[in-house]
Coordinates of C-alpha atoms in Angstrom, one line a residue:
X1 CA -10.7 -44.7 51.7
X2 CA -8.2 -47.5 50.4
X3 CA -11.2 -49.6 49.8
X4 CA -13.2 -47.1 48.3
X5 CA -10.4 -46.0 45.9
X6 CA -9.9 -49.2 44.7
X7 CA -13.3 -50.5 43.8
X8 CA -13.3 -47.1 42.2
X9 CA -10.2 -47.5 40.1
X10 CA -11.3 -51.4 38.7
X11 CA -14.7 -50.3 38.2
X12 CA -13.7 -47.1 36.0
X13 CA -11.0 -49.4 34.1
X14 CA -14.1 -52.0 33.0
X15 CA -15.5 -48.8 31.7
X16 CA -13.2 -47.8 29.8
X17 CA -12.0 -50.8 28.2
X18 CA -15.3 -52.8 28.0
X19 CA -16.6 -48.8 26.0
X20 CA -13.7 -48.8 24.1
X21 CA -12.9 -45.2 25.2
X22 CA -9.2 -45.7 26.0
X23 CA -6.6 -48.8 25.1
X24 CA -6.0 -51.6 27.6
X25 CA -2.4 -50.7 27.8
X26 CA -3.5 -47.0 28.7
X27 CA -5.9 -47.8 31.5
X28 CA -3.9 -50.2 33.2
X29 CA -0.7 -47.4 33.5
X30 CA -2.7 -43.9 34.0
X31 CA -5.6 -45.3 35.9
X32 CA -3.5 -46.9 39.0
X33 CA -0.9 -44.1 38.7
X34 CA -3.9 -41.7 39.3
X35 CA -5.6 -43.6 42.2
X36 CA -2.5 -43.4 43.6
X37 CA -1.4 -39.7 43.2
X38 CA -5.2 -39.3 44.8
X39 CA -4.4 -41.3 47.9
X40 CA -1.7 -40.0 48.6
X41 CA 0.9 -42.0 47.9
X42 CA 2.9 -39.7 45.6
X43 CA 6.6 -40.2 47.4
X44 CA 6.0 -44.2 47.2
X45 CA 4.8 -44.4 43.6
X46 CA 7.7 -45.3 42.0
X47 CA 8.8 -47.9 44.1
X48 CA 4.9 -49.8 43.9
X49 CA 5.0 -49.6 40.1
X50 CA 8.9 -51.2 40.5
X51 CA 7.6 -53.4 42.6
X52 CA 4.6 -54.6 40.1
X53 CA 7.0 -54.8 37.6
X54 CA 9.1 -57.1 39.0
X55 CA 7.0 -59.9 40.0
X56 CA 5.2 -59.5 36.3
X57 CA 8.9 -59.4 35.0
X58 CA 9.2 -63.9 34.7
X59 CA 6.0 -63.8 33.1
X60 CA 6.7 -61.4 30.5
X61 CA 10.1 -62.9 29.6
X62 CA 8.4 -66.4 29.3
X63 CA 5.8 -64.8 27.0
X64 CA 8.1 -62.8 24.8
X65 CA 9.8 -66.7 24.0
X66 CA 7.0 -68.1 24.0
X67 CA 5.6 -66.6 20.9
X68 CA 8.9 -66.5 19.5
X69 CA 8.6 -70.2 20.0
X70 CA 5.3 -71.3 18.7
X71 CA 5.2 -68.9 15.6
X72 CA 8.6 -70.2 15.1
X73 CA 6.6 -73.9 15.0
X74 CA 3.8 -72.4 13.1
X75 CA 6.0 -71.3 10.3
X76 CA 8.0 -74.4 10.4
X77 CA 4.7 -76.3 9.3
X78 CA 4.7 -78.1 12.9
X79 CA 0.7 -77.8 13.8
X80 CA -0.1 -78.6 9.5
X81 CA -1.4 -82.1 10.5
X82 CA -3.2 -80.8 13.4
X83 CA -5.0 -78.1 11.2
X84 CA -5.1 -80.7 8.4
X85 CA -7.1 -83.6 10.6
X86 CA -9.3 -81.0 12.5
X87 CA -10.4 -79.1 9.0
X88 CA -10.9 -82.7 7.5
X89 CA -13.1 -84.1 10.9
X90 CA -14.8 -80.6 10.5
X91 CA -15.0 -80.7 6.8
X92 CA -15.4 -76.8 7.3
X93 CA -18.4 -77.0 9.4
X94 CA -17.8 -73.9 12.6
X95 CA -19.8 -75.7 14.9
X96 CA -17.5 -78.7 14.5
X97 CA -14.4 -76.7 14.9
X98 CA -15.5 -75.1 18.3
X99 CA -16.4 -78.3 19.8
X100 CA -13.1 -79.6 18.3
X101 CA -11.3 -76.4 20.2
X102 CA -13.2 -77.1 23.2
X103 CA -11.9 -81.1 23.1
X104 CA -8.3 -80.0 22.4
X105 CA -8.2 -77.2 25.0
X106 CA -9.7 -80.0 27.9
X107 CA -6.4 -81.9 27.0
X108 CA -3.8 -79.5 26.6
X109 CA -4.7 -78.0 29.9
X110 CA -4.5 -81.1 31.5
X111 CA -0.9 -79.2 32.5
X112 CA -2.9 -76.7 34.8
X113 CA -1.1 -73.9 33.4
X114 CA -2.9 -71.4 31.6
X115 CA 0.0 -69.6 29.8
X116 CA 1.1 -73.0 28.0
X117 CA -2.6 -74.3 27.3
X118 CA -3.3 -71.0 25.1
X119 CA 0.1 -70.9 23.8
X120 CA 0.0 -74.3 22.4
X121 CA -4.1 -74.2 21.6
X122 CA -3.9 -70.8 19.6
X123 CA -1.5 -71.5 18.1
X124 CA -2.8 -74.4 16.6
X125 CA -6.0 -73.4 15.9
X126 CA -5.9 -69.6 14.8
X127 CA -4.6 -70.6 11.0
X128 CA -7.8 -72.9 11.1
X129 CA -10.0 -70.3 12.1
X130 CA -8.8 -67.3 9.8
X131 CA -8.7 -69.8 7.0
X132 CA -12.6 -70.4 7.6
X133 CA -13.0 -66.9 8.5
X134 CA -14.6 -67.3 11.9
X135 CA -14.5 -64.9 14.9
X136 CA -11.2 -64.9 16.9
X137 CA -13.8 -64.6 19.7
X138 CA -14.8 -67.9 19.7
X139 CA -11.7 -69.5 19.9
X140 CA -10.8 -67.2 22.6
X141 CA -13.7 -67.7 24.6
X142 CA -13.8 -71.7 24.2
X143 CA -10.3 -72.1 24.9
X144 CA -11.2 -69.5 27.8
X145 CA -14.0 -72.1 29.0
X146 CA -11.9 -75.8 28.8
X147 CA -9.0 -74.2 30.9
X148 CA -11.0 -72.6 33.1
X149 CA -12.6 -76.2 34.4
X150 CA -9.8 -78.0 34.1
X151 CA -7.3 -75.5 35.9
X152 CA -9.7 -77.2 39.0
X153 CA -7.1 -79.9 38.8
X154 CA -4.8 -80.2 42.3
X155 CA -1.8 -79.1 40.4
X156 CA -3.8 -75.9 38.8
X157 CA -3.4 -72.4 40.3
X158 CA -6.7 -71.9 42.4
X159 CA -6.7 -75.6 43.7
X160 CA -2.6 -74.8 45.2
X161 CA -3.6 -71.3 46.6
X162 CA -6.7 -72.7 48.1
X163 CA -5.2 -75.6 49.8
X164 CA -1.7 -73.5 50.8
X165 CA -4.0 -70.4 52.1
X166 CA -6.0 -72.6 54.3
X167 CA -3.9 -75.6 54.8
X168 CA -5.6 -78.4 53.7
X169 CA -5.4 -81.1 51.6
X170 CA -5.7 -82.2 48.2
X171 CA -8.6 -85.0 49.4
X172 CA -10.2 -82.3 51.3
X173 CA -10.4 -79.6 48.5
X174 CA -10.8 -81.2 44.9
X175 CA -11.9 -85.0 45.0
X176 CA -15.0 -84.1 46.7
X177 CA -15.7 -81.7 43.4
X178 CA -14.8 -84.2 41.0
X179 CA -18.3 -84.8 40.0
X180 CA -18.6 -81.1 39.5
X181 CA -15.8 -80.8 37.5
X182 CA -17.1 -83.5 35.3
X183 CA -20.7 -81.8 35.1
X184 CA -18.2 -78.5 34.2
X185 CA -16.2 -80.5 31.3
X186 CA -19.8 -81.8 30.0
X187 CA -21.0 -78.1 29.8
X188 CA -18.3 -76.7 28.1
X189 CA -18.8 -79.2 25.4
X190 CA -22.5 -78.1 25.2
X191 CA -21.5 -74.2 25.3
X192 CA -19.1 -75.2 22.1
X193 CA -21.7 -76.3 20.4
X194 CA -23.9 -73.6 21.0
X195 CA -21.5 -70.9 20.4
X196 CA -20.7 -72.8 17.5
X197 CA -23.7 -73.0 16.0
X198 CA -24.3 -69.6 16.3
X199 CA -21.1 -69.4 14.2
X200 CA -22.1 -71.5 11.5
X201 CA -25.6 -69.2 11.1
X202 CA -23.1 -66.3 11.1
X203 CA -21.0 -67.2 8.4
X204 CA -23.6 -69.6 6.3
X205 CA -22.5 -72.3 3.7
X206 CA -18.7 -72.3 3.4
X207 CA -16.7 -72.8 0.7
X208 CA -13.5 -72.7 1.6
X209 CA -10.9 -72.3 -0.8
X210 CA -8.9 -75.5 -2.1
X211 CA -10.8 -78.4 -1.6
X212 CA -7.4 -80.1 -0.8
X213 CA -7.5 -78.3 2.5
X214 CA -11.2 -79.4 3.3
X215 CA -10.0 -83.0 2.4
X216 CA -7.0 -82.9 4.6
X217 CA -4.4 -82.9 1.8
X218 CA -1.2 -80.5 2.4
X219 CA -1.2 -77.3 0.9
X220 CA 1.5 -76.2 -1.1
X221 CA 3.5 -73.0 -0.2
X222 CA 3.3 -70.6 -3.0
X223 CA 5.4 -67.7 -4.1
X224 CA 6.4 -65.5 -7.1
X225 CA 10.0 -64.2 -8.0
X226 CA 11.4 -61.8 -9.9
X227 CA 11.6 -62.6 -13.6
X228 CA 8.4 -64.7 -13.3
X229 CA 5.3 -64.5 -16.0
X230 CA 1.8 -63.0 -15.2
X231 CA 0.5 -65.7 -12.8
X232 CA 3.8 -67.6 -12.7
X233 CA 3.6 -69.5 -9.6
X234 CA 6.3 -71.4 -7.7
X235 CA 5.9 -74.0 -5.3
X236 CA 8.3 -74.1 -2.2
X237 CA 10.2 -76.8 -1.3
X238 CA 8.1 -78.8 1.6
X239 CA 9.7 -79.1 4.8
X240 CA 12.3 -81.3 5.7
X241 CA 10.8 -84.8 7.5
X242 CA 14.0 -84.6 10.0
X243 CA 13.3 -81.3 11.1
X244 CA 9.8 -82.0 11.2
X245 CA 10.9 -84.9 13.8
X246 CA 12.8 -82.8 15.3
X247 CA 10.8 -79.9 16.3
X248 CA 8.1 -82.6 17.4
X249 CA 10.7 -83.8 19.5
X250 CA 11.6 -80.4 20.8
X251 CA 8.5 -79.0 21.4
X252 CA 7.4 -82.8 23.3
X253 CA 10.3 -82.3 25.3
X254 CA 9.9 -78.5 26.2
X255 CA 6.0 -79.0 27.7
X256 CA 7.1 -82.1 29.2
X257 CA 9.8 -80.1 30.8
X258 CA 7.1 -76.9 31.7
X259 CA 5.1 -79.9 33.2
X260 CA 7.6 -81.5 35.5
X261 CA 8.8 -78.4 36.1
X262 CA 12.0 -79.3 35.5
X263 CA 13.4 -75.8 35.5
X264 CA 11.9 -72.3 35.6
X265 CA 9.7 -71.2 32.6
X266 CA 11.0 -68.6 31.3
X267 CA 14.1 -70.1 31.2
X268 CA 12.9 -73.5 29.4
X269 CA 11.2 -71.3 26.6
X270 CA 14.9 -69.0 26.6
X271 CA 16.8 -71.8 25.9
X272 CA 13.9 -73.7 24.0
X273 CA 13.4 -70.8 21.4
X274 CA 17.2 -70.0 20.9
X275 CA 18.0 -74.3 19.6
X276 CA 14.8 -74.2 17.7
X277 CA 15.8 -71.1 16.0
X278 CA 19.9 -72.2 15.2
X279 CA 18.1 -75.7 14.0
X280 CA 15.2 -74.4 11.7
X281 CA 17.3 -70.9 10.4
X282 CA 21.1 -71.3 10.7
X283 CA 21.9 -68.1 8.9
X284 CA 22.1 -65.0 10.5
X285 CA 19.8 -62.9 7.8
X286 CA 17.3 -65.8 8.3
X287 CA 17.3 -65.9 12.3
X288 CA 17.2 -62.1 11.7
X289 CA 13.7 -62.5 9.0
X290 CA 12.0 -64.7 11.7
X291 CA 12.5 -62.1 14.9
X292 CA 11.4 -59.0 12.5
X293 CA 8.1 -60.6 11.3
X294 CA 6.9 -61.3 15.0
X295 CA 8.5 -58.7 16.7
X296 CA 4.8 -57.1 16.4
X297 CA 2.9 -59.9 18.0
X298 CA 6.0 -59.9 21.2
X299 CA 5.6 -56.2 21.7
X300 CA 1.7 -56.6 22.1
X301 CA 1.4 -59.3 24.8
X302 CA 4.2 -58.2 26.4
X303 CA 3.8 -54.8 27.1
X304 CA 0.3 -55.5 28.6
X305 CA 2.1 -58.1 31.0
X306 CA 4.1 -55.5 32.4
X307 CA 0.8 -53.0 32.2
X308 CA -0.5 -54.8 34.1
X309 CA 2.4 -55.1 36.7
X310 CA 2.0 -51.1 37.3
X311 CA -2.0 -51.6 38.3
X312 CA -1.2 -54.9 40.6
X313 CA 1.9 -53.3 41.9
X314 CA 0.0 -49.9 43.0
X315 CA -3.0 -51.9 43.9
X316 CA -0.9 -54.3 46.2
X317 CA 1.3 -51.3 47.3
X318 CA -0.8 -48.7 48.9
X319 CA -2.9 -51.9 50.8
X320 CA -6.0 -51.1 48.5
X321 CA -6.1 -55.0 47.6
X322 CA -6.8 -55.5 51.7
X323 CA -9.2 -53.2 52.1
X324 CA -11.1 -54.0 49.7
X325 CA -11.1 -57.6 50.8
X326 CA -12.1 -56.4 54.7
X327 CA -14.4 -54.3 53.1
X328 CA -16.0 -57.2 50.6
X329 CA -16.2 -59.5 54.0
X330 CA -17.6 -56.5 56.5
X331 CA -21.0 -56.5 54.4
X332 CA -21.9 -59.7 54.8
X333 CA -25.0 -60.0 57.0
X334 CA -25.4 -62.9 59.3
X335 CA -28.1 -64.2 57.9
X336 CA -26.0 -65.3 55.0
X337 CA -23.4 -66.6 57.4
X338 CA -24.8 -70.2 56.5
X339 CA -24.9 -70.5 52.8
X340 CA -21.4 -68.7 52.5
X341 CA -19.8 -71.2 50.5
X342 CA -22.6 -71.4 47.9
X343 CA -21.6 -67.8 48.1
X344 CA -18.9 -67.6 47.7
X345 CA -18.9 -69.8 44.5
X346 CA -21.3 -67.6 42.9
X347 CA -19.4 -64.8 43.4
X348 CA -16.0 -66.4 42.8
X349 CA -15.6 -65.6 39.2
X350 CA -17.5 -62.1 38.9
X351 CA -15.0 -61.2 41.5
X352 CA -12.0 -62.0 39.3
X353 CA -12.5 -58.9 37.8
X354 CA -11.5 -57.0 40.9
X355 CA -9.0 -59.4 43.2
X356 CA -5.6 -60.7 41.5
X357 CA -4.9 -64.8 41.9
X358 CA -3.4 -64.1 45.1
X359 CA -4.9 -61.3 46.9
X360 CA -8.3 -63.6 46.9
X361 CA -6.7 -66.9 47.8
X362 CA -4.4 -65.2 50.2
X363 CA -6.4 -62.7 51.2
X364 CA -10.2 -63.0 50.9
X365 CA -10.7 -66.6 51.0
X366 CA -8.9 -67.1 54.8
X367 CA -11.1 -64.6 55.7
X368 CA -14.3 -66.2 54.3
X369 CA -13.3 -69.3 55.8
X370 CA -12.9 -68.2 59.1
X371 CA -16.2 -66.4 58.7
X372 CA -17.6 -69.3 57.5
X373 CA -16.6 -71.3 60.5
X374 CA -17.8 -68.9 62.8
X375 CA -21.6 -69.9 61.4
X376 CA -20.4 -73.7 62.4
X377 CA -19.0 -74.2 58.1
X378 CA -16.1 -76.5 57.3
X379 CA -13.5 -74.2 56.1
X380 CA -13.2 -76.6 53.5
X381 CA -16.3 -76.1 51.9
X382 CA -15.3 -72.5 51.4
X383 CA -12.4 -74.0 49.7
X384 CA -14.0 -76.3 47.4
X385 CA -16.7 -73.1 46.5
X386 CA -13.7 -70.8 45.8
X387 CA -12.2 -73.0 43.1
X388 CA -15.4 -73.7 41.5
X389 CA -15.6 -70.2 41.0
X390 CA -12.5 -70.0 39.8
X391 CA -11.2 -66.3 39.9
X392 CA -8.9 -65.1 36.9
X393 CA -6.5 -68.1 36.7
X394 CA -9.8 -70.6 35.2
X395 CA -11.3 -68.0 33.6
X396 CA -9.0 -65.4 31.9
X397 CA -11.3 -62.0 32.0
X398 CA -9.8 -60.1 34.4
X399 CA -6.7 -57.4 33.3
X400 CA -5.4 -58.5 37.1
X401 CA -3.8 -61.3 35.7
X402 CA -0.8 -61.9 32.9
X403 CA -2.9 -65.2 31.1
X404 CA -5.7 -63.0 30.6
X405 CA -3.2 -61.0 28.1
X406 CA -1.7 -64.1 26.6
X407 CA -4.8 -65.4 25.6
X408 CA -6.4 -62.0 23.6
X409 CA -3.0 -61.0 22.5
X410 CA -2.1 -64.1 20.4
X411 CA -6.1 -64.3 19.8
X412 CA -5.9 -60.9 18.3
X413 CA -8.8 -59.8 20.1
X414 CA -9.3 -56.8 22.6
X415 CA -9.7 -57.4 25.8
X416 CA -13.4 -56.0 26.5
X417 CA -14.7 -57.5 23.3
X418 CA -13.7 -61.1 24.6
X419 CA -15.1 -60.3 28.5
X420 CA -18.2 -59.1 27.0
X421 CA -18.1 -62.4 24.5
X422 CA -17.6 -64.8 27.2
X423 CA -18.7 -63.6 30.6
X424 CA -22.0 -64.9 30.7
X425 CA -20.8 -68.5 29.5
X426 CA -18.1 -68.3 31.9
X427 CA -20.6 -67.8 34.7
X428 CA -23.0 -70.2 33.5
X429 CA -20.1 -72.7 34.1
X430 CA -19.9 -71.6 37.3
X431 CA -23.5 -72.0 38.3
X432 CA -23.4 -74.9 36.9
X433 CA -20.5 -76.8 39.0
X434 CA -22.3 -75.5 42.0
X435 CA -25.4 -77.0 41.1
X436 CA -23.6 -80.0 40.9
X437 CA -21.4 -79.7 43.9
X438 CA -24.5 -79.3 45.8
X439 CA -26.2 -82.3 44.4
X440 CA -23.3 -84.4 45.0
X441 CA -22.8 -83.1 48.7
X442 CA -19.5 -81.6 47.9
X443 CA -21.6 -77.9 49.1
X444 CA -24.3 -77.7 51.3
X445 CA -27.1 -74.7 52.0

């Protein structure tokens, strides 16, 4: 019944939320708390949604200074050159731009870690695109591609799980996919293009305004005051070149920091956020200006972080999450028993959308493999086929995970808008890597 409830319960929350019928934020609160209430589990409620909470709870804190952080940057004129050398490489062409996102995405995420990749990516790119006018889509759904591939990396979140959930080894899991991971990286470059040719049909001949900006030349700030003329324009002093160095500095030293891991995230953006902010508005009125005009943009990533908490913690809590994986493995007739790896790479990323990070690489995939060796498989190929699908951590679609909200809430975009954008590219990566891998010998039939 578990099993039953919870396929239920995912399947009406797509609906929803891909139909626009309800808000994200809704769904993921009522929908669990109902499933639940249905099951049975009434007395236990509140402790499951605690629970949720709780483990969601870093991940929103790290967010919430996150974008404190980076729109702190943005202001401060930090990602100008960036925006600057990418609009005068484009010279306002959208198909250059998406490729361009695509190139700086497969480089940021060279970290493995979703959160900071979009952080840092959107960031930098979103001015670009609203300046040109093109679809927050796209830049969600190419930076949603590049991480996805390169979160294959041994240091990435499905490559760990896979090799800790089955005990193997970083030679065993992701050098014999390399190859595949490179045919992945070439295809995302070809789906930017394509997407962003599609873009440049959309929005026709540009002319963006101020040819200075096209040509790469910095844009003046401009503001009126009171007392001015019709017109009157003033032009802002330009940054500072010291504090310029220094929040180049900063920020160099804070992913460096998320990198090494030096210590935890949410306490490296904490303590990040609070010297940026003393450095770049000393006043009290000014540090108080800053947190009032993004207080909007916190309060909307966040609370669908710890949304999403209340649907993994009921999910997790009344053992839905296992049955559903018993029930996913229990259907799988022996005559597929051989080609379960290509399988399960097929399936990997559709499945996203229903298992969390860890339920599938803790919970399905030791399953599958065992399964899999059963029929006379190398657990390892299961591996190998479970991070070329991917699951939610490569490709952020599913609501089961907190980068999935990062990603559309600094994007600005709603969740079933970007899933319905990007699914189909998202899966064509997929097939893709597993055609490779099975040329290469990394899968076999």
């Amino acid at each position: 019944m578990q099993a039953a409830l919870g396929f239920a319960t995912i399947a009406l929350f797509l609906l929803l939320t891909m139909t626009r019928r309800v808000s994200v934020l809704v769904a993921l609160v009522v929908l669990p708390v109902l499933a639940a209430l249905a099951g049975g589990f009434a007395g236990e409620l509140g402790g499951m949604v605690l629970d949720g909470l709780s483990k969601v709870a870093p991940t929103g804190i790290m967010i919430a200074f996150a974008v404190l952080y980076f729109s702190l940057m943005v202001d401060a004129g930090l990602f100008d050159p960036l925006i600057r050398a990418l609009l005068r490489t484009a010279q306002g062409d959208p198909l250059r731009i998406t490729v361009a996102t695509a190139v700086l995405t497969l480089c940021v995420a060279l970290d493995g870690d979703g959160a900071s990749t979009f952080l840092i990516t959107v960031s930098a790119l979103l001015p670009v695109y609203r300046k040109l006018g093109m679809s927050p889509l796209v830049l969600s759904g190419v930076v949603c591609l590049g991480a996805g591939v390169m979160n294959m990396v041994p240091w990435g979140g499905p490559t760990v799980r896979a090799m800790a959930a089955l005990k193997l080894e970083s030679s065993d899991v992701f050098t014999p996919v390399l190859p595949a991971m490179g045919l992945g990286i070439a295809w995302v470059l070809v789906a930017a293009w394509l997407i962003g040719r599609r873009e440049r049909q959309r929005l026709g001949p540009l002319a963006v305004p101020g040819r200075e900006v096209v040509a790469g030349e910095p844009v003046p700030t401009t503001a009126t005051a009171p007392g001015d003329g019709p017109g009157a324009v003033r032009v802002t002093e330009a940054p500072r070149l010291w504090l310029t160095v220094f929040n180049l500095l900063l920020t160099v030293v804070l992913v460096v920091s998320l990198i090494l891991e030096v210590m935890p995230l949410p306490v490296l953006f904490v303590l990040g956020f609070a010297v940026a902010l003393l450095v770049n508005h000393p006043t009290w009125e000014q540090q108080q200006a800053l947190l009032d005009k993004h207080a909007k943009n916190v309060v909307l990533v966040t609370t669908m972080i710890f949304a999403a908490g209340v649907l993994t913690g009921v999910l997790t809590g009344t053992a839905m999450i296992d049955e559903m994986a018993e029930a996913l493995v229990s259907v799988i007739p022996d005559s597929l028993g051989g080609h379960l790896p290509v399988l399960v790479a097929v399936t990997g990323m559709p499945l996203s959308l229903v298992f969390t990070p860890d339920a599938y690489y803790f919970g399905v995939l030791p399953v599958l493999a065992e399964t899999a060796h059963g029929f006379g498989t190398d657990p390892a190929e299961v591996a190998r086929a479970a991070i070329l699908g991917q699951m939610t951590t490569g490709f952020p679609l599913s609501p089961l995970t907190a980068s999935t909200f990062i990603l559309v809430g600094m994007s600005g975009v709603q969740l079933g808008e970007h899933q319905r954008f990007i699914f189909r590219w998202a899966f064509a990566t997929t097939l893709v890597m597993t055609a490779g891998a099975l040329l290469t010998g990394a899968l076999s039939l």
